[in-house]
PDB file of C-alpha atoms in Angstrom:
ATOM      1  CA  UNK A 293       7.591 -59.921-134.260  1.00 90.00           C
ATOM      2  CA  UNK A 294      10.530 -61.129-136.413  1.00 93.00           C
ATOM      3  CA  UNK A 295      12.594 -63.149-133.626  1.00 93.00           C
ATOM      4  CA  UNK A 296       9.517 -64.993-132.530  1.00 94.00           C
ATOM      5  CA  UNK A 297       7.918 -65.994-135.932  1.00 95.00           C
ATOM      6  CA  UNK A 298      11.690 -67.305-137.049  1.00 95.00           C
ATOM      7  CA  UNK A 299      11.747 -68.725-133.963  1.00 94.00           C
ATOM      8  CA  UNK A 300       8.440 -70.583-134.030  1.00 94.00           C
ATOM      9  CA  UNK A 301       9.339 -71.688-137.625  1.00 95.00           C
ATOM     10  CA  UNK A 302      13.203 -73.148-136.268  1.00 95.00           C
ATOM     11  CA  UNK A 303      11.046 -75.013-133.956  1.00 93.00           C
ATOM     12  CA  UNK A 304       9.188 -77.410-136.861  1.00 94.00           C
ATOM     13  CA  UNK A 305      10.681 -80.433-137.077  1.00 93.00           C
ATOM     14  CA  UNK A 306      12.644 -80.618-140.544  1.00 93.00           C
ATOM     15  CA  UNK A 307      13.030 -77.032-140.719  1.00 95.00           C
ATOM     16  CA  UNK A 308      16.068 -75.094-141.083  1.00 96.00           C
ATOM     17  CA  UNK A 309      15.969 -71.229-140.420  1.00 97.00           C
ATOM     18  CA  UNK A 310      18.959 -69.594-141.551  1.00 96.00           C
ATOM     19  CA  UNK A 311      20.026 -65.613-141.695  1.00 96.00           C
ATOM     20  CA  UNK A 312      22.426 -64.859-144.272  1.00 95.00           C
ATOM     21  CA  UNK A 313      23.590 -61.621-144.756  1.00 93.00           C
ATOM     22  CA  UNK A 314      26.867 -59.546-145.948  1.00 86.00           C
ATOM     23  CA  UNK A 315      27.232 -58.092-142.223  1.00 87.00           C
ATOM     24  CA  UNK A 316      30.362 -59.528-140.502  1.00 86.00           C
ATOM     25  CA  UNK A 317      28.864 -62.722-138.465  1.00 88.00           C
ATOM     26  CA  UNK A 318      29.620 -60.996-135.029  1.00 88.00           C
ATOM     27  CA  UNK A 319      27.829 -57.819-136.704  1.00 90.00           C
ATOM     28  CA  UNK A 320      24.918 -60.109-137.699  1.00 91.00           C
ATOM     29  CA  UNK A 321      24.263 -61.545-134.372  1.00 90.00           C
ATOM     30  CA  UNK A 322      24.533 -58.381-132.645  1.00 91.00           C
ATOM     31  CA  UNK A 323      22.115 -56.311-134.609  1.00 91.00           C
ATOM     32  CA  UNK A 324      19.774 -58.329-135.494  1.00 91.00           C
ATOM     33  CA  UNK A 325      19.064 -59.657-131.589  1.00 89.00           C
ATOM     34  CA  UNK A 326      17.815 -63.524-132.650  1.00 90.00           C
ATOM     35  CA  UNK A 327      18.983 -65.536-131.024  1.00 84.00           C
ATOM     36  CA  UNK A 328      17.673 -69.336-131.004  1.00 82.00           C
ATOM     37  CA  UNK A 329      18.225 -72.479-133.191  1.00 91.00           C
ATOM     38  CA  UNK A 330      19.319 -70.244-136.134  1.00 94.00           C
ATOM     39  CA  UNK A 331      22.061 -70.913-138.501  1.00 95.00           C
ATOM     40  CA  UNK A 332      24.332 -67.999-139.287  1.00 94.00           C
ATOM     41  CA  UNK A 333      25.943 -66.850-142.299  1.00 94.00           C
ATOM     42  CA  UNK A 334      28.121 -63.632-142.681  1.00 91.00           C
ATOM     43  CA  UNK A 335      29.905 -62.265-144.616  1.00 87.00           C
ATOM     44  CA  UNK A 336      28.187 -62.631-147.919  1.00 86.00           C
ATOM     45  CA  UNK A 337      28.499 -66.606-147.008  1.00 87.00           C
ATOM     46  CA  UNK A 338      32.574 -66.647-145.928  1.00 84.00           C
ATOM     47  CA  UNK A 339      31.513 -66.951-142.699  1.00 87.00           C
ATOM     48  CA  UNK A 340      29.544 -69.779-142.823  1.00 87.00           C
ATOM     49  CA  UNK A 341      28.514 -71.124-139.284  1.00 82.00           C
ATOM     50  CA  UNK A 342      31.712 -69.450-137.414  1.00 78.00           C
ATOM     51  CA  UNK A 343      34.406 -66.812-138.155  1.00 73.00           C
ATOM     52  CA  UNK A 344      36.343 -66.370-141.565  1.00 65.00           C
ATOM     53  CA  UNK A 345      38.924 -69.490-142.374  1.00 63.00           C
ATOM     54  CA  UNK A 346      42.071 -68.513-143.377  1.00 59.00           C
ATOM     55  CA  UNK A 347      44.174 -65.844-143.281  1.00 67.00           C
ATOM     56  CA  UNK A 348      43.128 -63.156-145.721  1.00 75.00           C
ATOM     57  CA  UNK A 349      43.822 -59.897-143.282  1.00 79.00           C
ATOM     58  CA  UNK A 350      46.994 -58.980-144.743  1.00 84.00           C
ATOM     59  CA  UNK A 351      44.944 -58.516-148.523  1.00 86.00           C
ATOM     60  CA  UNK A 352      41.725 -56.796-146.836  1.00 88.00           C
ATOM     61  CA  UNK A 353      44.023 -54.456-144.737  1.00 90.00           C
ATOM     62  CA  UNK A 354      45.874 -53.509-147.937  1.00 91.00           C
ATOM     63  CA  UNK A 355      42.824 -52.697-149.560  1.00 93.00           C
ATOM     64  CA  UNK A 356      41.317 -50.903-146.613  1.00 94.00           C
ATOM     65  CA  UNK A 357      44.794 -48.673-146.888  1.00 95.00           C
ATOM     66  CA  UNK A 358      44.478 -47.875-150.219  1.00 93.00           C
ATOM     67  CA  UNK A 359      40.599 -46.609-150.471  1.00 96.00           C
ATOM     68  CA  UNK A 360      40.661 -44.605-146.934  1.00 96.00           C
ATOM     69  CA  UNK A 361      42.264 -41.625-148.605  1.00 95.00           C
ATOM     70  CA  UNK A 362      39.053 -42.171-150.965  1.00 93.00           C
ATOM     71  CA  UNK A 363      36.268 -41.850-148.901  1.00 97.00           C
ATOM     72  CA  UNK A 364      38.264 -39.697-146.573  1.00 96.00           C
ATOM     73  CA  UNK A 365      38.174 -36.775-149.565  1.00 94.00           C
ATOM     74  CA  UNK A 366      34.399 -37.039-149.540  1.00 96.00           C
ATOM     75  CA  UNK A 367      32.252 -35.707-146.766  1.00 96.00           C
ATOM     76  CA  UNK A 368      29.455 -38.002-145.644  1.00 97.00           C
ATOM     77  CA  UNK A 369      31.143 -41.178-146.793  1.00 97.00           C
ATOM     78  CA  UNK A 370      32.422 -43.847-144.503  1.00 97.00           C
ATOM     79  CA  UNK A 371      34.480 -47.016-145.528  1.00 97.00           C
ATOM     80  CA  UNK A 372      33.476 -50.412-143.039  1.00 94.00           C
ATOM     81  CA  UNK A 373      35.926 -52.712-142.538  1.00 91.00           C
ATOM     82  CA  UNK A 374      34.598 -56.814-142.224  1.00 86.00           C
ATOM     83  CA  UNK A 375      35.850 -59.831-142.122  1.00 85.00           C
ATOM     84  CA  UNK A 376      36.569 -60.555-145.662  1.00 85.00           C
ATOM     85  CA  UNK A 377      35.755 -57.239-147.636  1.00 88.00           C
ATOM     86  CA  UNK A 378      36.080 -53.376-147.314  1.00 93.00           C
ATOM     87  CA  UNK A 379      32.416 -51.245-148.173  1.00 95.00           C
ATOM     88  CA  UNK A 380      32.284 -47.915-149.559  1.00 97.00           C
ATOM     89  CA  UNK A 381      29.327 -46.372-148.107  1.00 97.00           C
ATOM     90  CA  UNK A 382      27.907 -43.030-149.295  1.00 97.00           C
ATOM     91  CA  UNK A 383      24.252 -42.857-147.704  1.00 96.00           C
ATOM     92  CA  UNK A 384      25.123 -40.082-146.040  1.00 96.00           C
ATOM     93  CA  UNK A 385      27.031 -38.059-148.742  1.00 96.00           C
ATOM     94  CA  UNK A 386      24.815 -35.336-149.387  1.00 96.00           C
ATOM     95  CA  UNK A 387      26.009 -34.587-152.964  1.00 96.00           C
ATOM     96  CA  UNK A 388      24.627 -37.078-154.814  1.00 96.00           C
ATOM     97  CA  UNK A 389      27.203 -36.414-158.456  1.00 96.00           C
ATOM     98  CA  UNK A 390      30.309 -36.788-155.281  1.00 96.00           C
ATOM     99  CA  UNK A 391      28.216 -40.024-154.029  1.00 97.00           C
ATOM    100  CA  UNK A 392      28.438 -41.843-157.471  1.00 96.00           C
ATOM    101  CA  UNK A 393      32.066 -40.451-158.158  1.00 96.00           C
ATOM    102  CA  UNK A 394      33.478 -42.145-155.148  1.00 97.00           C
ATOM    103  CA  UNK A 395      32.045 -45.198-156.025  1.00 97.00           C
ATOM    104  CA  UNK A 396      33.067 -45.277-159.656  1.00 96.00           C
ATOM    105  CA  UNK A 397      36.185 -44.251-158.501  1.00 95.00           C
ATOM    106  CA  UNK A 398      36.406 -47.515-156.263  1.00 95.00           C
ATOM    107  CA  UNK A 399      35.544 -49.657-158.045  1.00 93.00           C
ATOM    108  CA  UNK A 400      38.172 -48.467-160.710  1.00 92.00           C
ATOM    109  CA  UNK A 401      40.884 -48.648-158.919  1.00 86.00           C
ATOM    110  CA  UNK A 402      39.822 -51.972-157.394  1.00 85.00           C
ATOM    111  CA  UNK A 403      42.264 -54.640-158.197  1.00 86.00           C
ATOM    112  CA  UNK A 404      40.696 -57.876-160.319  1.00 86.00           C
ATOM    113  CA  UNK A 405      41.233 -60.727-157.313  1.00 85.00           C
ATOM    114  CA  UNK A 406      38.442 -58.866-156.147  1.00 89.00           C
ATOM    115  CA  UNK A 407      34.846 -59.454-156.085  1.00 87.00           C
ATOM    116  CA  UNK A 408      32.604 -56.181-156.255  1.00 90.00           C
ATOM    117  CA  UNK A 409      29.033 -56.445-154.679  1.00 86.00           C
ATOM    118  CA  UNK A 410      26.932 -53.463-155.408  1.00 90.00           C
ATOM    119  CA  UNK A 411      24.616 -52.463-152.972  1.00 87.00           C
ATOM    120  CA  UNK A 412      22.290 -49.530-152.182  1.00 87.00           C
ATOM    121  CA  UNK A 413      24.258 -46.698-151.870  1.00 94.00           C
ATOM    122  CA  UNK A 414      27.388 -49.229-150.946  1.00 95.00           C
ATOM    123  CA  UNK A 415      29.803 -51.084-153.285  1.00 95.00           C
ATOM    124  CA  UNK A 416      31.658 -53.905-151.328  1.00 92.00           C
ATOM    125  CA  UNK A 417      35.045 -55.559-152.416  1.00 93.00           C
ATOM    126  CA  UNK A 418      35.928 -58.429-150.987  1.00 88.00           C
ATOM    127  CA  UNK A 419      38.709 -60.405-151.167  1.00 88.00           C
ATOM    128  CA  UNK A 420      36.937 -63.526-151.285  1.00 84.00           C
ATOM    129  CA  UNK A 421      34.444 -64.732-154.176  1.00 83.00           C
ATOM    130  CA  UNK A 422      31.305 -66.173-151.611  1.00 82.00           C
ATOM    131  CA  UNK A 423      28.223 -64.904-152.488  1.00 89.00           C
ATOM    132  CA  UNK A 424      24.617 -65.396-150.581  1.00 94.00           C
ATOM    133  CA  UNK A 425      23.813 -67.593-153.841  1.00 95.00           C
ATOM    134  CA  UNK A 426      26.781 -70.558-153.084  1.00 92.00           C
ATOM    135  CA  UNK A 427      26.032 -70.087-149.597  1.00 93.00           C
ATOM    136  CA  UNK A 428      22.483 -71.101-150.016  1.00 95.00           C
ATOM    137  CA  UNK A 429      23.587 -73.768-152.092  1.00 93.00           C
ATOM    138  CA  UNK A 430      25.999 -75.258-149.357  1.00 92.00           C
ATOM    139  CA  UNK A 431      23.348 -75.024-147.297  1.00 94.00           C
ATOM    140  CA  UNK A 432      20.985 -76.726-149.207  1.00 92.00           C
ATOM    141  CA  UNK A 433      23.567 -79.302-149.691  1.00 91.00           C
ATOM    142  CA  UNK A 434      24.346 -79.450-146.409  1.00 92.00           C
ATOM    143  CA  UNK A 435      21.150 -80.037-144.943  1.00 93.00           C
ATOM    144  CA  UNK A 436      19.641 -82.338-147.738  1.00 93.00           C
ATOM    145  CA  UNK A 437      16.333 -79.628-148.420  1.00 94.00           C
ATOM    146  CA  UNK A 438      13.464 -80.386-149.952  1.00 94.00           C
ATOM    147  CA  UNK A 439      12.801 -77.047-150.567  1.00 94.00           C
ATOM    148  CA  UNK A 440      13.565 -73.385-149.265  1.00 96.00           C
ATOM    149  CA  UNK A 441      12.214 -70.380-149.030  1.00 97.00           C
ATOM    150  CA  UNK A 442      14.205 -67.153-149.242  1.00 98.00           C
ATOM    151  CA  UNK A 443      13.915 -63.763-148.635  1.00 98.00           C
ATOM    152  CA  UNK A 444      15.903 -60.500-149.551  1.00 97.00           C
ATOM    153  CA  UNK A 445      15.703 -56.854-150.452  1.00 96.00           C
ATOM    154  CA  UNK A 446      19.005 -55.977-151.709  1.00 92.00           C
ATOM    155  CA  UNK A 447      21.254 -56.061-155.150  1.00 90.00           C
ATOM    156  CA  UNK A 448      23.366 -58.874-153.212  1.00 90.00           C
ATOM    157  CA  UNK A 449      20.568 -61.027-152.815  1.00 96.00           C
ATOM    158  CA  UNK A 450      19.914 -61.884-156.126  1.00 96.00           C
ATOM    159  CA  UNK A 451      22.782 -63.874-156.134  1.00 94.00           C
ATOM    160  CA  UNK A 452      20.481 -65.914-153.763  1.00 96.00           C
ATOM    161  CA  UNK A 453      17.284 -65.921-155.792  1.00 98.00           C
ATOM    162  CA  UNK A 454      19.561 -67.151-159.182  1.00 97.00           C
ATOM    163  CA  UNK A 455      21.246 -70.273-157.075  1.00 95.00           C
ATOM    164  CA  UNK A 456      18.000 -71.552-156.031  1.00 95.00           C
ATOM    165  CA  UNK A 457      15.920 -74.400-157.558  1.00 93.00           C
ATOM    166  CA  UNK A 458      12.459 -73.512-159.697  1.00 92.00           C
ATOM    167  CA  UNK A 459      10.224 -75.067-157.469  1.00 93.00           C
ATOM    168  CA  UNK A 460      11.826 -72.714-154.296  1.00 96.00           C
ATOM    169  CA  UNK A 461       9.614 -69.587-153.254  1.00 97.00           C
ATOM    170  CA  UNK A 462      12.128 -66.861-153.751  1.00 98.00           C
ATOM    171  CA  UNK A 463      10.789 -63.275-152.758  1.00 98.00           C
ATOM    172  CA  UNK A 464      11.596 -59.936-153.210  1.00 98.00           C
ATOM    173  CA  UNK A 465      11.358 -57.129-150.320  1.00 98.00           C
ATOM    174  CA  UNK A 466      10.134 -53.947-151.991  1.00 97.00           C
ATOM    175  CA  UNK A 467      10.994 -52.431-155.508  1.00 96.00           C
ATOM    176  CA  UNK A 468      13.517 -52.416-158.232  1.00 94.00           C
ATOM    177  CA  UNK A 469      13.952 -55.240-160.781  1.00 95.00           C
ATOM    178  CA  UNK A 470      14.618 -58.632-159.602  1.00 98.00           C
ATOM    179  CA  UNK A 471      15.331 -62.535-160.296  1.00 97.00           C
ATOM    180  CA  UNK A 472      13.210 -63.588-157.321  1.00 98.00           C
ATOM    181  CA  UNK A 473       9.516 -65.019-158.481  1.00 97.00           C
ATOM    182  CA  UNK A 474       7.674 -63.291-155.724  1.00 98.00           C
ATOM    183  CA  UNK A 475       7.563 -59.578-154.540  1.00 98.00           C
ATOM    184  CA  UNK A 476       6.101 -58.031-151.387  1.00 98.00           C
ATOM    185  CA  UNK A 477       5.992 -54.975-150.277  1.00 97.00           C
ATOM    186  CA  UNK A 478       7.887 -53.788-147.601  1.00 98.00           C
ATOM    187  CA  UNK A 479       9.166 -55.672-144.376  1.00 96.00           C
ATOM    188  CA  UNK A 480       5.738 -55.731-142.947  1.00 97.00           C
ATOM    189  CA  UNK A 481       4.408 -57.339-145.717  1.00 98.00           C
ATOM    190  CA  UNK A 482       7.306 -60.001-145.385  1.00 98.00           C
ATOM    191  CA  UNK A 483       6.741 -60.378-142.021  1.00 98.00           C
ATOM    192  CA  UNK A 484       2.984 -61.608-142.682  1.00 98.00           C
ATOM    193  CA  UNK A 485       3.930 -63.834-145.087  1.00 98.00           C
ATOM    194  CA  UNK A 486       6.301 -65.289-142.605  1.00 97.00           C
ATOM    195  CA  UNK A 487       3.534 -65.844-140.142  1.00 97.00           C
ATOM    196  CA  UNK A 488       1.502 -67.316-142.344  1.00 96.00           C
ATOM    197  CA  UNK A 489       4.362 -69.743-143.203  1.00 96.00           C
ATOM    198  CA  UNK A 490       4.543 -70.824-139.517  1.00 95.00           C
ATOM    199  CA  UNK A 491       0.667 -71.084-139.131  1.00 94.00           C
ATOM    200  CA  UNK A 492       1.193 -73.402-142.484  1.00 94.00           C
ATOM    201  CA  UNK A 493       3.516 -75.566-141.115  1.00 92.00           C
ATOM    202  CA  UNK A 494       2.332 -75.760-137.675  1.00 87.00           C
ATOM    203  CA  UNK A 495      -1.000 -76.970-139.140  1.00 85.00           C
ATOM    204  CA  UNK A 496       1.103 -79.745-140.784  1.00 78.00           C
ATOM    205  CA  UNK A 497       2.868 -81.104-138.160  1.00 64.00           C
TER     206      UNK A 497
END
């Protein structure tokens, strides 16, 4: 019920329904399967509204190059390659002690240009210093808000919940300690609260 309750809610006149996320904005569009009058953000925000400006290959590459022997020498973990960053992910890495290691071990030997985002069970580096927080902020900018409402359930999202105003409704997807003012419980939950966000709204217009 996702793609139709965003879509109902890009339909309100004076609304702006966004999806930012740290997948790669061809990634994004793929998976997620919305498709509509959405604005997209990738990347973490350096892909804001089309493909990553400027030419920042060469210094990704060079850092893909030097962590593949990395992950390579620990079974379960893959490295993903995006636009603007390289992710250590170790999900899959049955031995937990290994898991961490590899990911200490990254983000040791990561160089200090770079900016680490922590996920679950990831660390990203990328090569570029956008976060989801000055990406909202653009957007807000951008589109003159009045207010916003944003949802997330990982580490990188906080960055969101921390650039936005007070009066914003910020909310957190599931557990763990957070910036956001509001917490549901699991995608379901947010789901709801979407819906009842469109049946809000539609009773407004």
């Amino acid at each position: 019920g996702a793609a139709d309750v965003l879509a109902r809610l890009a339909a309100v006149p004076g609304v702006v329904v966004a999806m930012v996320s740290g997948r790669a904005l061809a990634d994004l569009r793929t998976t997620s399967g919305f498709a509509g009058a959405l604005r997209w953000i990738g990347s973490h925000g350096a892909e804001f509204d089309g493909p990553l400006e400027g030419d920042l290959a060469a210094q990704r590459d060079a850092l893909r190059d030097r962590l593949l022997p990395l992950v390579a020498g620990t079974p379960g973990a893959r490295l993903e390659v995006k636009p603007a960053s390289v992710a250590v992910h170790v999900r899959q890495v049955a031995d937990r002690g290994a898991a961490a290691a590899l990911i200490a071990r990254a983000r040791s030997t990561a160089d200090p240009s770079l900016t680490l985002k922590p996920g679950k069970d990831v660390l990203e580096l990328a090569v570029t210093d956008a976060d989801k927080g000055s990406a909202l902020h653009r957007l807000r900018t951008e589109t003159g808000a009045a207010a916003a409402v944003y949802l997330g359930d990982d580490r990188t999202d906080e960055d969101g919940f921390r650039a936005l105003e007070p009066d914003d409704v910020t909310v957190k997807v599931g557990d763990g300690e957070t910036a956001a003012r509001h917490r549901v419980e699991d995608p379901p939950a947010a789901l709801a609260l979407l819906e009842r966000l469109a049946g809000v709204l539609a009773a407004d217009g």
